[in-house]
Short mmCIF file of C-alpha atoms in Angstrom, two decimals:
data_model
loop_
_atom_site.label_atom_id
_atom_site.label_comp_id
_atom_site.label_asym_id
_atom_site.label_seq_id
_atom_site.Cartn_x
_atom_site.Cartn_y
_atom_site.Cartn_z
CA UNK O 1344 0.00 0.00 0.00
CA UNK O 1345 2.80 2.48 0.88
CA UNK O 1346 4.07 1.75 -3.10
CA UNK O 1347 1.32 2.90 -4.62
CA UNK O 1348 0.67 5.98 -1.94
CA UNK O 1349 3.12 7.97 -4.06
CA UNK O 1350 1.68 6.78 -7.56
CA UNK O 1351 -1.43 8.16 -6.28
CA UNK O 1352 0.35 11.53 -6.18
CA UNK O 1353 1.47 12.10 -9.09
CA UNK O 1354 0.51 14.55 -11.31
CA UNK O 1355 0.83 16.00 -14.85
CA UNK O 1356 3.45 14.73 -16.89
CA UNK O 1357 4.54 12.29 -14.72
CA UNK O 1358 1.46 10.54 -13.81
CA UNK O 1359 0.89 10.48 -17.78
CA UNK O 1360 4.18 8.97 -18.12
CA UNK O 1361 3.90 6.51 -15.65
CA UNK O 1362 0.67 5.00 -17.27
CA UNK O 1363 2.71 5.13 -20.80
CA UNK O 1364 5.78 3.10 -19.23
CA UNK O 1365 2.98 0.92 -17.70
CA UNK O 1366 1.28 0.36 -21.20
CA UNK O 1367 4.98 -0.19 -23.11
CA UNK O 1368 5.73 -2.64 -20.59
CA UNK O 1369 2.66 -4.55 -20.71
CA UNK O 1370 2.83 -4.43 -24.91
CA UNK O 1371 6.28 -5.70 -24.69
CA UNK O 1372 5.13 -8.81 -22.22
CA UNK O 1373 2.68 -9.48 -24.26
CA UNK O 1374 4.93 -9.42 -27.44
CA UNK O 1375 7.54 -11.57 -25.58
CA UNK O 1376 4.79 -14.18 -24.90
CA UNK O 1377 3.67 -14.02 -28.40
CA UNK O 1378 6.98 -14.58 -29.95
CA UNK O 1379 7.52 -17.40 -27.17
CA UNK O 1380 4.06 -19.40 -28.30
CA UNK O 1381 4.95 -18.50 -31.84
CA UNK O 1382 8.49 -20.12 -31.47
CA UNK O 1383 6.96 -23.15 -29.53
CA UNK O 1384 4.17 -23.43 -32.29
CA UNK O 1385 7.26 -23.65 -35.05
CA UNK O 1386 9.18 -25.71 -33.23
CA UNK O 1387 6.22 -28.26 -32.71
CA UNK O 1388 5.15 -28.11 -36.41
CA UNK O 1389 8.68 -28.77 -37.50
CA UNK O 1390 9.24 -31.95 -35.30
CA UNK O 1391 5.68 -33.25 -36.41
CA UNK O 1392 6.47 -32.27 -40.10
CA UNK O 1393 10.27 -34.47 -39.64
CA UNK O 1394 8.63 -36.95 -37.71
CA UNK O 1395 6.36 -37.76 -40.63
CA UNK O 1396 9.13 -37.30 -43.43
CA UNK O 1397 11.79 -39.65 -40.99
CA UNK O 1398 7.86 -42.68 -41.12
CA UNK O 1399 8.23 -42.34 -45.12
CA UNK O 1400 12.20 -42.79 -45.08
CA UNK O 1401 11.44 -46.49 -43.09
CA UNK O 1402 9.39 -47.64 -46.05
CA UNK O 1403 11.73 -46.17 -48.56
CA UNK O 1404 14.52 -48.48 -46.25
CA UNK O 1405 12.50 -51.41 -46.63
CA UNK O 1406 12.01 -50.70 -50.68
CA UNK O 1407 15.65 -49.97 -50.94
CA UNK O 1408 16.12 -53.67 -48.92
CA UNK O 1409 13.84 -55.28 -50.85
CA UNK O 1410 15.54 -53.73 -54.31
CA UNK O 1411 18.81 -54.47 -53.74
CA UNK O 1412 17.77 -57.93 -52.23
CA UNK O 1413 16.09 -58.90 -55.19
CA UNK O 1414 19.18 -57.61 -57.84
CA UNK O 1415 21.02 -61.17 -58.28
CA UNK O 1416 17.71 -62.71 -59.37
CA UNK O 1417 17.50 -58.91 -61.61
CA UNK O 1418 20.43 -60.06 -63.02
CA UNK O 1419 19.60 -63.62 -63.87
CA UNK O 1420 16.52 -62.94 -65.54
CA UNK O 1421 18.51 -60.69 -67.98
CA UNK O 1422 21.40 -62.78 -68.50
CA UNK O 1423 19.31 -65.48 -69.41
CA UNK O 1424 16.71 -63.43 -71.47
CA UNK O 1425 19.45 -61.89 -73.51
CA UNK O 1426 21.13 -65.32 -73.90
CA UNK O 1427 17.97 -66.70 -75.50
CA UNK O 1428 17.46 -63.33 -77.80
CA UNK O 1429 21.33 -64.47 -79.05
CA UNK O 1430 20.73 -67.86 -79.67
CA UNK O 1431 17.35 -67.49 -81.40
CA UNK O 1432 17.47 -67.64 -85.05
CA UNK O 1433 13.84 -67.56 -87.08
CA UNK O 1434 11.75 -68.85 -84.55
CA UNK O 1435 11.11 -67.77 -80.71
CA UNK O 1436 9.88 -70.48 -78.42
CA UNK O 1437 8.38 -68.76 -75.17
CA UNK O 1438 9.54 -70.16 -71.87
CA UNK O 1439 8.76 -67.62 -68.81
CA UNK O 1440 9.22 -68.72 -65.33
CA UNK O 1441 5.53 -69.34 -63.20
CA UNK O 1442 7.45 -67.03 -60.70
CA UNK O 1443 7.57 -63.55 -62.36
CA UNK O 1444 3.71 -63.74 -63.29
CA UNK O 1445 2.99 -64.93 -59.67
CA UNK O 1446 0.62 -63.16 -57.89
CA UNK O 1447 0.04 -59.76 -60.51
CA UNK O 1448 -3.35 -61.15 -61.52
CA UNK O 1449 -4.01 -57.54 -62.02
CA UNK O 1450 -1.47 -57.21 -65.03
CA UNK O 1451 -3.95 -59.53 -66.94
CA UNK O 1452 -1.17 -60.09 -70.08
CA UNK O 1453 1.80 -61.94 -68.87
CA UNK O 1454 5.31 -60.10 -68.43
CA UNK O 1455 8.54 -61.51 -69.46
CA UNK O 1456 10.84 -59.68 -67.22
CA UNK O 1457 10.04 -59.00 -63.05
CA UNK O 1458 11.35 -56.44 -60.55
CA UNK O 1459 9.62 -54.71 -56.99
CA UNK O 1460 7.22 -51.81 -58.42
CA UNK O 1461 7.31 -49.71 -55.08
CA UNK O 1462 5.57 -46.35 -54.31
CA UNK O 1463 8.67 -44.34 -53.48
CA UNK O 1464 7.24 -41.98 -51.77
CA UNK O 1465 8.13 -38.20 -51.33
CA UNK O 1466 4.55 -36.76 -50.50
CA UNK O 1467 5.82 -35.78 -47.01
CA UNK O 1468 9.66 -33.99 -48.02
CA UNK O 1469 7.29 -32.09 -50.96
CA UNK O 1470 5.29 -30.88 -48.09
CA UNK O 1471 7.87 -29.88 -45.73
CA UNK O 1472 10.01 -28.36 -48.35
CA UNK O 1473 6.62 -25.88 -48.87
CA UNK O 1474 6.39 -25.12 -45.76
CA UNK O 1475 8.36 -23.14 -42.61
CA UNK O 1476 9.66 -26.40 -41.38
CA UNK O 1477 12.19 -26.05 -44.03
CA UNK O 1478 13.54 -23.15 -42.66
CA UNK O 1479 13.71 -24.15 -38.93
CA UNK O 1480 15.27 -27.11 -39.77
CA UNK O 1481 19.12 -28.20 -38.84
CA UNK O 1482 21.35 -27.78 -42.16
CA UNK O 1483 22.98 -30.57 -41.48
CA UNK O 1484 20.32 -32.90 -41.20
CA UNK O 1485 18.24 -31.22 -44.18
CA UNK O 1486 21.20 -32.41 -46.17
CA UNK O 1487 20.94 -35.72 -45.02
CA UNK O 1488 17.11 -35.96 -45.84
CA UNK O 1489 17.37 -34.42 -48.92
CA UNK O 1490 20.20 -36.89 -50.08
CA UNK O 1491 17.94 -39.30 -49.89
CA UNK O 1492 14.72 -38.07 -51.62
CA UNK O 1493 16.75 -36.98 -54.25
CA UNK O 1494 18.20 -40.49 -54.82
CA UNK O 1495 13.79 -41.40 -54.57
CA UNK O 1496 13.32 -39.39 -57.16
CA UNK O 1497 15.34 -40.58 -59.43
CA UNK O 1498 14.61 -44.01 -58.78
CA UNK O 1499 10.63 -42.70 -59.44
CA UNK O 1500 10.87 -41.82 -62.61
CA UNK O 1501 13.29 -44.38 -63.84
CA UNK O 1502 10.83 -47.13 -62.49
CA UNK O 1503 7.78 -46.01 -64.26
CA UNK O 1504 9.98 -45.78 -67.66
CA UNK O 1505 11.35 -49.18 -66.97
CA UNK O 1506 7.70 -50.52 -66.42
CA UNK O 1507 6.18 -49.47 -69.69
CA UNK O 1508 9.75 -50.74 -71.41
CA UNK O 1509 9.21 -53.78 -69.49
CA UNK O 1510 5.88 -53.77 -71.26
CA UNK O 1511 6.92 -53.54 -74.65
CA UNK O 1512 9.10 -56.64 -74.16
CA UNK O 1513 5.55 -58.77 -73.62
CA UNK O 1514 5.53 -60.14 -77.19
CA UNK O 1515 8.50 -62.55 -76.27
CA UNK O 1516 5.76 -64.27 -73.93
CA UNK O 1517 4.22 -65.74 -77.25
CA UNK O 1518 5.95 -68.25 -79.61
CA UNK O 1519 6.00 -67.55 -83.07
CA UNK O 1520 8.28 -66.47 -86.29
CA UNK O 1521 11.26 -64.04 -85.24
CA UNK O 1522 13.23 -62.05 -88.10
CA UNK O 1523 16.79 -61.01 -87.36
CA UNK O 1524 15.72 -57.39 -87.52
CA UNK O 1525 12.88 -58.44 -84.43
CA UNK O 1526 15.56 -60.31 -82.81
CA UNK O 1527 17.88 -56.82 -82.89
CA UNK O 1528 14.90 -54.77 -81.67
CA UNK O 1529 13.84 -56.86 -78.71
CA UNK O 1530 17.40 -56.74 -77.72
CA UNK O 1531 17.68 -53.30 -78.09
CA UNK O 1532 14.70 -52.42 -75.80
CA UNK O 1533 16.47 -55.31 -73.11
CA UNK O 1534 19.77 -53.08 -73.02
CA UNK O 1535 17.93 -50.21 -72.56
CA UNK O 1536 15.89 -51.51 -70.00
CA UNK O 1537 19.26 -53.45 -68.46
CA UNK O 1538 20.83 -49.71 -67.88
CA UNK O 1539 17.39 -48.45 -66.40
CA UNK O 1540 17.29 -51.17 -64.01
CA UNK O 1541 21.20 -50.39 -63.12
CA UNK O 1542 20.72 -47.37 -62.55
CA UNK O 1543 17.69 -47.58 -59.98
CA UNK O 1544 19.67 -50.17 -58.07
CA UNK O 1545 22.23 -47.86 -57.53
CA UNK O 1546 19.63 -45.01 -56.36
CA UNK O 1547 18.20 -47.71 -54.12
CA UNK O 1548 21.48 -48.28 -52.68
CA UNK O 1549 22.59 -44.84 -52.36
CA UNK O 1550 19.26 -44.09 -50.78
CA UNK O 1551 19.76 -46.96 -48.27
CA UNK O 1552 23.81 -45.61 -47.25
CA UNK O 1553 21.83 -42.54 -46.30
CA UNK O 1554 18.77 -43.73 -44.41
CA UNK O 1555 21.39 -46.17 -42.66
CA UNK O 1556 23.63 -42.77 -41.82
CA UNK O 1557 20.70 -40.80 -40.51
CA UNK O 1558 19.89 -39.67 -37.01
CA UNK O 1559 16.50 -41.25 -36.44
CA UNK O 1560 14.74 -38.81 -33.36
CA UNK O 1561 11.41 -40.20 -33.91
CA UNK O 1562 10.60 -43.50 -32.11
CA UNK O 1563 7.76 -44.37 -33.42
CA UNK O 1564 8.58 -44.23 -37.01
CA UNK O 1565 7.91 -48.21 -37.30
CA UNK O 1566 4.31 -47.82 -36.02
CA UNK O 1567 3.20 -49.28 -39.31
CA UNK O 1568 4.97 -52.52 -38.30
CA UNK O 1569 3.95 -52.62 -34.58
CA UNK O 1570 0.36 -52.58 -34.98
CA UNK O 1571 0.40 -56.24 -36.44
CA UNK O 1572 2.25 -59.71 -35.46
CA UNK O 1573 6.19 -60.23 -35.12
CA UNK O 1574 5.82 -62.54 -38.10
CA UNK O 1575 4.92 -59.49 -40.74
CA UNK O 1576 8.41 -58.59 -41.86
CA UNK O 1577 9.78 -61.78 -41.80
CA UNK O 1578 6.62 -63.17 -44.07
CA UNK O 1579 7.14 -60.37 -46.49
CA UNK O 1580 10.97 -61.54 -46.90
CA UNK O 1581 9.60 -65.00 -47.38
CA UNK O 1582 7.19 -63.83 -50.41
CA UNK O 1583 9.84 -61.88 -51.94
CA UNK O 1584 11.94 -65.38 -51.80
CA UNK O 1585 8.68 -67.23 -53.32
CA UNK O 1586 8.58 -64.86 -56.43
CA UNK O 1587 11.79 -64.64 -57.56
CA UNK O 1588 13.28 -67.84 -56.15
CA UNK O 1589 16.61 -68.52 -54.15
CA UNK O 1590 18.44 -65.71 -55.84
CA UNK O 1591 16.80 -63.28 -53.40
CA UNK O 1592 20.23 -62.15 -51.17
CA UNK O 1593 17.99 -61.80 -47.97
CA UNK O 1594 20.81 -60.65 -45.64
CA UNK O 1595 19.83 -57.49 -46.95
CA UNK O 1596 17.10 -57.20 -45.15
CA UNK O 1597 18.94 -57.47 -42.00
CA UNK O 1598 20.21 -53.95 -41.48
CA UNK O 1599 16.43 -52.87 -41.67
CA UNK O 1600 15.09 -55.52 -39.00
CA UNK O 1601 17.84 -55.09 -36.47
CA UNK O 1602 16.55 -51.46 -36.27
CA UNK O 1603 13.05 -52.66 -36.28
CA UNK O 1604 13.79 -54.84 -33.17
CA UNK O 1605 15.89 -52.07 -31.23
CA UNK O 1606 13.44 -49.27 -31.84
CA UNK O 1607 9.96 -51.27 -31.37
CA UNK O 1608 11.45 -54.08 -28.92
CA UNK O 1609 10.61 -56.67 -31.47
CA UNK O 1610 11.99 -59.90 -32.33
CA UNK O 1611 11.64 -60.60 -36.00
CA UNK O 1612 14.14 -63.03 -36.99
CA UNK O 1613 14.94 -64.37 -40.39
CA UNK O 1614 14.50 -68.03 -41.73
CA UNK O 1615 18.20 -69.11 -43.09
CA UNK O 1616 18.07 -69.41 -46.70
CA UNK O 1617 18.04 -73.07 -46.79
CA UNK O 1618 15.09 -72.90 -45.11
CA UNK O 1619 13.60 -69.90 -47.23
CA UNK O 1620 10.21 -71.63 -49.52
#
């Protein structure tokens, strides 16, 4: 009470400039506090806006796996197609393996020629790129991120030209006549296609070095994989085995569950190849 006693006698000038220093200081509290929530509100949209980018870089992890798994049985199938194309001479007998048509009911005609058609995603990086997150963001660690949506990208757009290629190569699923000059074509498209496949597995690996060199902050990033049974990873290994045979090099996949099991507390093992249907 004795404080204010001499507040309460002030007059003229002063008393006006006491109630201005009492309104700048209240303005600049209430600026402070609004630059605080502002800077918490960033902060929180950039974590959930990583945290979402760092759930799509696990399932590009597991495409990269399953891609680079799956490249000696790659090779095979174009060794041994090309081998055939060589050999041929007037006539082309069709002999396609019941794997590479195995369950893609959906592709109605068959396909001479199989590799993993993944949705490389980039939906979430597109969105944080657009947004502040971007800017709040660690330089070091947007490097890191972008490294390996750029490698996506490329993969993208190499995969959907490699699909329609692969496409154009369905004739050699029927027997029938084959001219020299066909013979040169269908070889021709099966290089090309040979250095499109290449080069995706070496996106999908350099991809992979980078999601394997990253700083993972979000724990949760394998919900998709907790909210079923132990068994779903290792069953997906074992279709990828049933499609394109022994071939598959499954110790790639091991890099991905081993950080399944320490993040989640998980224990998805791995049947040993011998084992492998």
């Amino acid at each position: 009470m004795r404080f204010f006693r001499p507040i309460g006698d002030l007059k003229g000038w002063r008393r006006f400039g006491f109630e201005v220093g009492i309104i700048v200081i209240g303005l600049g509290i209430t600026l402070i506090a609004q630059d605080l929530i502002s800077n918490a509100t960033r902060a929180r949209e950039t974590r959930e806006a990583i945290d979402a980018v760092e759930v799509d870089m696990v399932m590009l992890y597991l495409h990269a796996s399953e891609r680079l798994a799956v490249e000696p049985c790659r090779r095979e199938q174009l060794r041994a197609l090309a081998d055939r194309l060589e050999r041929s001479n007037g006539y082309w007998t069709a002999e396609i393996p019941e794997s590479i048509n195995r369950n893609i009911e959906h592709m109605v005609l068959p396909r001479v020629l199989r590799s993993p058609r993944r949705p490389w995603s980039d939906a979430t990086w597109r969105a944080l790129l657009a947004s502040d997150a971007a800017i709040e963001m660690d330089r070091q660690r947007f490097n890191q991120i972008s490294a390996v949506f750029v490698a996506t990208e490329g993969f993208r757009q190499r995969q959907d030209a490699a699909f329609d290629l692969m496409g154009e190569l369905s004739h050699l699923a029927i027997s029938g006549p084959f001219d020299a000059a066909q013979r040169r074509e269908a070889y021709a498209k099966l290089s090309r296609l040979a250095s499109m496949e290449g080069i995706m597995t070496v996106h999908a690996r350099q991809a992979r070095e980078a999601i394997m060199a990253f700083d993972f902050r979000n724990e949760r990033r394998f919900f998709r994989f907790t909210s079923a049974t132990d068994g779903d990873i290792a069953d997906f290994v074992a279709d990828t085995v049933a499609t394109y045979g022994a071939c598959v090099d499954t110790t790639q996949f091991q890099p991905f569950i081993d950080d399944l099991n320490a993040t989640t507390g998980m224990n998805v093992t791995l049947a040993p190849t011998s084992a492998a249907p």
